[in-house]
Tab-separated table of C-alpha atoms in Angstrom:
chain	number	residue	atom	x	y	z
A	281	GLN	CA	0.084	-0.003	0.007
A	282	LEU	CA	1.579	3.287	-1.115
A	283	GLN	CA	1.776	6.170	1.405
A	284	LEU	CA	2.436	9.731	0.524
A	285	GLN	CA	3.712	12.513	2.864
A	286	GLU	CA	4.044	16.113	1.904
A	287	SER	CA	6.614	18.379	3.443
A	288	GLY	CA	7.807	21.965	2.920
A	289	SER	CA	7.467	25.452	4.170
A	290	GLY	CA	4.027	26.291	5.632
A	291	LEU	CA	4.490	30.047	5.324
A	292	VAL	CA	5.690	31.753	2.183
A	293	LYS	CA	6.031	35.575	1.625
A	294	PRO	CA	4.276	37.101	-1.515
A	295	SER	CA	6.193	37.045	-4.638
A	296	GLN	CA	8.401	34.180	-3.397
A	297	THR	CA	8.358	30.493	-4.505
A	298	LEU	CA	6.398	27.838	-2.715
A	299	SER	CA	8.264	24.574	-2.561
A	300	LEU	CA	6.900	21.164	-1.557
A	301	THR	CA	7.988	17.638	-1.616
A	302	CYS	CA	6.000	14.336	-1.525
A	303	ALA	CA	7.730	11.295	-0.267
A	304	VAL	CA	6.375	8.018	-1.438
A	305	SER	CA	6.832	4.928	0.609
A	306	GLY	CA	5.600	1.308	0.211
A	307	GLY	CA	6.432	1.236	-3.425
A	308	SER	CA	8.482	2.708	-6.205
A	309	LEU	CA	7.767	5.963	-7.816
A	310	SER	CA	8.858	4.440	-11.191
A	311	SER	CA	6.650	1.288	-11.202
A	312	GLY	CA	3.073	0.741	-12.063
A	313	GLY	CA	2.411	3.263	-14.570
A	314	TYR	CA	1.175	5.841	-12.128
A	315	SER	CA	1.083	9.481	-12.564
A	316	TRP	CA	1.969	11.715	-9.630
A	317	SER	CA	-0.227	14.841	-8.857
A	318	TRP	CA	-0.504	17.895	-6.967
A	319	ILE	CA	-4.030	19.167	-5.917
A	320	ARG	CA	-4.850	22.172	-3.720
A	321	GLN	CA	-7.861	23.284	-1.781
A	322	PRO	CA	-8.197	26.964	-0.560
A	323	PRO	CA	-9.857	27.244	2.935
A	324	GLY	CA	-13.451	26.453	2.626
A	325	LYS	CA	-13.285	25.852	-1.098
A	326	GLY	CA	-13.231	22.915	-3.548
A	327	LEU	CA	-10.256	21.001	-5.063
A	328	GLU	CA	-8.159	22.471	-7.857
A	329	TRP	CA	-5.880	20.448	-9.961
A	330	ILE	CA	-2.404	21.775	-10.214
A	331	GLY	CA	-0.542	19.303	-12.378
A	332	TYR	CA	1.012	15.853	-12.754
A	333	ILE	CA	4.029	14.047	-13.779
A	334	TYR	CA	3.920	10.754	-15.608
A	335	HIS	CA	6.236	7.862	-14.613
A	336	SER	CA	7.936	8.725	-17.963
A	337	GLY	CA	8.704	12.149	-16.622
A	338	SER	CA	6.101	14.008	-18.959
A	339	THR	CA	4.500	16.789	-17.081
A	340	TYR	CA	1.005	18.378	-17.533
A	341	TYR	CA	0.038	21.611	-15.871
A	342	ASN	CA	-3.230	23.493	-15.047
A	343	PRO	CA	-3.307	26.128	-17.895
A	344	SER	CA	-4.244	28.816	-15.332
A	345	LEU	CA	-0.977	28.207	-13.367
A	346	LYS	CA	1.347	26.732	-16.050
A	347	SER	CA	3.645	29.741	-16.170
A	348	ARG	CA	4.313	29.469	-12.481
A	349	ILE	CA	4.545	25.661	-11.889
A	350	THR	CA	7.296	23.096	-12.043
A	351	ILE	CA	6.708	19.528	-10.983
A	352	SER	CA	9.645	17.297	-10.899
A	353	VAL	CA	10.687	13.835	-9.779
A	354	ASP	CA	13.712	12.650	-7.789
A	355	ARG	CA	13.876	8.849	-8.301
A	356	SER	CA	16.772	8.230	-6.169
A	357	LYS	CA	14.791	9.534	-3.176
A	358	ASN	CA	11.482	8.235	-4.248
A	359	GLN	CA	9.838	11.579	-4.209
A	360	PHE	CA	8.394	14.358	-6.373
A	361	SER	CA	8.157	18.006	-5.853
A	362	LEU	CA	6.201	20.998	-6.672
A	363	LYS	CA	7.475	24.562	-7.149
A	364	LEU	CA	4.949	27.619	-7.600
A	365	SER	CA	6.579	30.856	-8.277
A	366	SER	CA	5.444	34.449	-7.584
A	367	VAL	CA	2.870	33.453	-5.038
A	368	THR	CA	0.113	35.806	-3.764
A	369	ALA	CA	-2.506	35.373	-1.085
A	370	ALA	CA	-4.757	33.537	-3.577
A	371	ASP	CA	-2.263	30.630	-3.437
A	372	THR	CA	-2.965	30.055	0.255
A	373	ALA	CA	-4.439	26.613	0.342
A	374	VAL	CA	-4.023	22.872	1.660
A	375	TYR	CA	-1.808	21.365	-0.893
A	376	PHE	CA	-2.176	17.589	-1.431
A	377	CYS	CA	0.149	15.178	-3.323
A	378	ALA	CA	-1.611	12.163	-4.834
A	379	GLY	CA	-0.901	9.141	-7.052
A	380	GLY	CA	-3.072	7.152	-9.326
A	381	GLY	CA	-3.992	5.835	-12.677
A	382	ASN	CA	-4.063	7.805	-15.969
A	383	ASP	CA	-5.300	5.100	-18.345
A	384	SER	CA	-8.322	3.574	-20.039
A	385	ASP	CA	-10.198	3.959	-16.781
A	386	GLY	CA	-9.623	7.697	-16.771
A	387	TYR	CA	-7.589	9.846	-14.441
A	388	TYR	CA	-7.949	8.738	-10.768
A	389	LEU	CA	-6.146	9.256	-7.631
A	390	ASN	CA	-6.057	6.107	-5.264
A	391	TYR	CA	-3.404	7.541	-2.955
A	392	TRP	CA	-3.348	10.777	-1.148
A	393	GLY	CA	-1.037	12.571	1.282
A	394	GLN	CA	-2.650	14.027	4.287
A	395	GLY	CA	-2.235	17.604	2.966
A	396	THR	CA	-0.232	20.446	4.157
A	397	LEU	CA	-1.446	23.953	4.711
A	398	VAL	CA	0.529	26.711	2.868
A	399	THR	CA	-0.002	30.249	3.831
A	400	VAL	CA	1.119	33.206	1.786
A	401	SER	CA	1.648	36.160	3.998
A	402	SER	CA	4.243	38.790	4.699
B	593	SER	CA	-16.190	23.635	-22.339
B	594	SER	CA	-13.399	22.064	-20.335
B	595	GLU	CA	-15.200	22.309	-17.041
B	596	VAL	CA	-17.394	19.823	-15.073
B	597	THR	CA	-20.135	21.139	-12.874
B	598	GLN	CA	-21.938	19.695	-9.800
B	599	ASP	CA	-24.939	20.716	-7.767
B	600	PRO	CA	-23.648	22.472	-4.575
B	601	ALA	CA	-25.800	20.479	-2.162
B	602	VAL	CA	-27.969	17.404	-1.998
B	603	SER	CA	-29.736	15.798	0.973
B	604	VAL	CA	-30.983	12.240	1.538
B	605	ALA	CA	-32.954	10.511	4.228
B	606	LEU	CA	-31.075	7.780	6.108
B	607	GLY	CA	-31.344	4.463	4.212
B	608	GLN	CA	-32.654	6.047	0.936
B	609	THR	CA	-30.947	6.367	-2.369
B	610	VAL	CA	-29.257	9.368	-3.678
B	611	ARG	CA	-27.613	10.486	-6.928
B	612	ILE	CA	-24.917	13.039	-7.192
B	613	THR	CA	-24.268	14.221	-10.757
B	614	CYS	CA	-21.475	15.740	-12.697
B	615	GLN	CA	-21.873	17.371	-16.059
B	616	GLY	CA	-19.394	18.405	-18.820
B	617	ASP	CA	-18.617	18.016	-22.417
B	618	SER	CA	-15.546	15.982	-21.603
B	619	LEU	CA	-17.486	13.326	-19.880
B	620	ARG	CA	-18.817	12.209	-23.324
B	621	SER	CA	-15.233	10.980	-23.920
B	622	TYR	CA	-13.635	10.284	-20.655
B	623	TYR	CA	-14.693	8.509	-17.398
B	624	ALA	CA	-15.212	10.505	-14.270
B	625	SER	CA	-13.842	9.463	-10.975
B	626	TRP	CA	-15.454	10.305	-7.591
B	627	TYR	CA	-14.052	11.267	-4.233
B	628	GLN	CA	-15.522	11.496	-0.764
B	629	GLN	CA	-14.017	14.117	1.472
B	630	LYS	CA	-14.802	14.624	5.155
B	631	PRO	CA	-13.882	17.774	7.182
B	632	GLY	CA	-10.130	18.024	7.774
B	633	GLN	CA	-9.403	14.860	5.837
B	634	ALA	CA	-7.811	14.191	2.455
B	635	PRO	CA	-10.245	12.939	-0.266
B	636	VAL	CA	-10.899	9.253	-0.770
B	637	LEU	CA	-11.460	7.698	-4.157
B	638	VAL	CA	-14.873	5.886	-4.088
B	639	ILE	CA	-15.553	5.306	-7.872
B	640	TYR	CA	-13.366	5.234	-11.083
B	641	GLY	CA	-13.519	3.912	-14.732
B	642	LYS	CA	-16.736	2.188	-15.630
B	643	ASN	CA	-18.066	1.627	-12.113
B	644	LYS	CA	-15.008	0.423	-10.414
B	645	ARG	CA	-14.798	0.546	-6.560
B	646	PRO	CA	-11.278	0.551	-4.797
B	647	SER	CA	-10.839	-2.030	-2.150
B	648	GLY	CA	-12.615	-1.190	1.003
B	649	ILE	CA	-15.276	0.954	-0.515
B	650	PRO	CA	-18.807	-0.371	0.333
B	651	ASP	CA	-20.865	-1.622	-2.590
B	652	ARG	CA	-23.575	0.851	-1.838
B	653	PHE	CA	-21.514	3.176	-3.877
B	654	SER	CA	-21.971	2.939	-7.741
B	655	GLY	CA	-21.234	4.944	-10.694
B	656	SER	CA	-22.757	5.511	-14.116
B	657	SER	CA	-22.556	7.742	-17.113
B	658	SER	CA	-24.889	8.928	-19.993
B	659	GLY	CA	-23.957	11.449	-22.482
B	660	ASN	CA	-22.342	14.421	-20.762
B	661	THR	CA	-23.409	13.392	-17.302
B	662	ALA	CA	-21.667	11.123	-14.840
B	663	SER	CA	-23.499	9.991	-11.760
B	664	LEU	CA	-22.436	8.664	-8.315
B	665	THR	CA	-25.241	6.628	-6.623
B	666	ILE	CA	-25.438	5.739	-2.959
B	667	THR	CA	-27.991	3.099	-2.378
B	668	GLY	CA	-29.097	2.927	1.278
B	669	ALA	CA	-27.265	6.139	2.419
B	670	GLN	CA	-25.662	5.866	5.902
B	671	ALA	CA	-24.898	8.607	8.436
B	672	GLU	CA	-21.140	8.121	7.727
B	673	ASP	CA	-21.743	8.930	4.112
B	674	GLU	CA	-22.386	12.634	5.018
B	675	ALA	CA	-19.316	14.404	3.318
B	676	ASP	CA	-18.440	16.549	0.267
B	677	TYR	CA	-18.217	14.524	-2.999
B	678	TYR	CA	-16.088	15.700	-5.928
B	679	CYS	CA	-15.965	14.464	-9.545
B	680	ASN	CA	-13.072	14.811	-11.737
B	681	SER	CA	-12.157	13.902	-15.320
B	682	ARG	CA	-9.744	14.681	-18.084
B	683	ASP	CA	-10.670	17.777	-19.877
B	684	SER	CA	-11.539	17.965	-23.640
B	685	SER	CA	-7.845	18.072	-24.564
B	686	GLY	CA	-7.244	14.690	-22.812
B	687	ASN	CA	-4.087	15.921	-21.100
B	688	HIS	CA	-5.424	18.303	-18.362
B	689	VAL	CA	-7.707	17.571	-15.466
B	690	VAL	CA	-10.716	19.239	-13.984
B	691	PHE	CA	-12.569	18.883	-10.883
B	692	GLY	CA	-16.113	19.750	-10.210
B	693	GLY	CA	-17.108	22.276	-7.528
B	694	GLY	CA	-18.141	19.510	-5.142
B	695	THR	CA	-21.513	18.495	-3.734
B	696	LYS	CA	-22.161	18.613	-0.046
B	697	LEU	CA	-24.247	15.571	0.923
B	698	THR	CA	-26.373	15.745	3.970
B	699	VAL	CA	-27.921	12.659	5.401
B	700	LEU	CA	-31.090	13.465	7.392
């Protein structure tokens, strides 16, 4: 059973870069054909897809955030990461990492981290 | 349109059946997946593909699709099913992903 755990700064100043890492345990990031995603949820609001990286290394980003996002994988550490640049208060949210299938059954997220609150404030 | 939309709130009497829907053009081409989220918790996948349930999800949860509408049905709703439910799917491009705005389910 895969387990995911987010880590990173919980407080980021406006205009700076948010950096989060998701450590994967109980299995390899490189196996199984999974895609690895970042999702966020502003306080009291719904889920927003940020982007995902395929096991192959290909990345796909939310068009509304694309210019500010980088998702990468460190296979040696079995983890993947999110960088979001030029943050504003609107980027304050609980950030989830998740993994799952992206195949003939559609896009689905079987495994989720617990989520980490990131607040953008000076 | 690349969006999928959900009704904001639905209620159901204990033990009755409720259907939560998700509408969007991309659902004509791609399956929706459904997630249950309780306060302060991460979402949990309850339905994906053509009515597939992950291990541990009760069989009172089922999924279906017709045209541009995907549905999550709970047959015999329980008190513990009270939660927010989100659908998601690929968008019309096939490479990006969209989430519905969520449906708050109240079990009366």
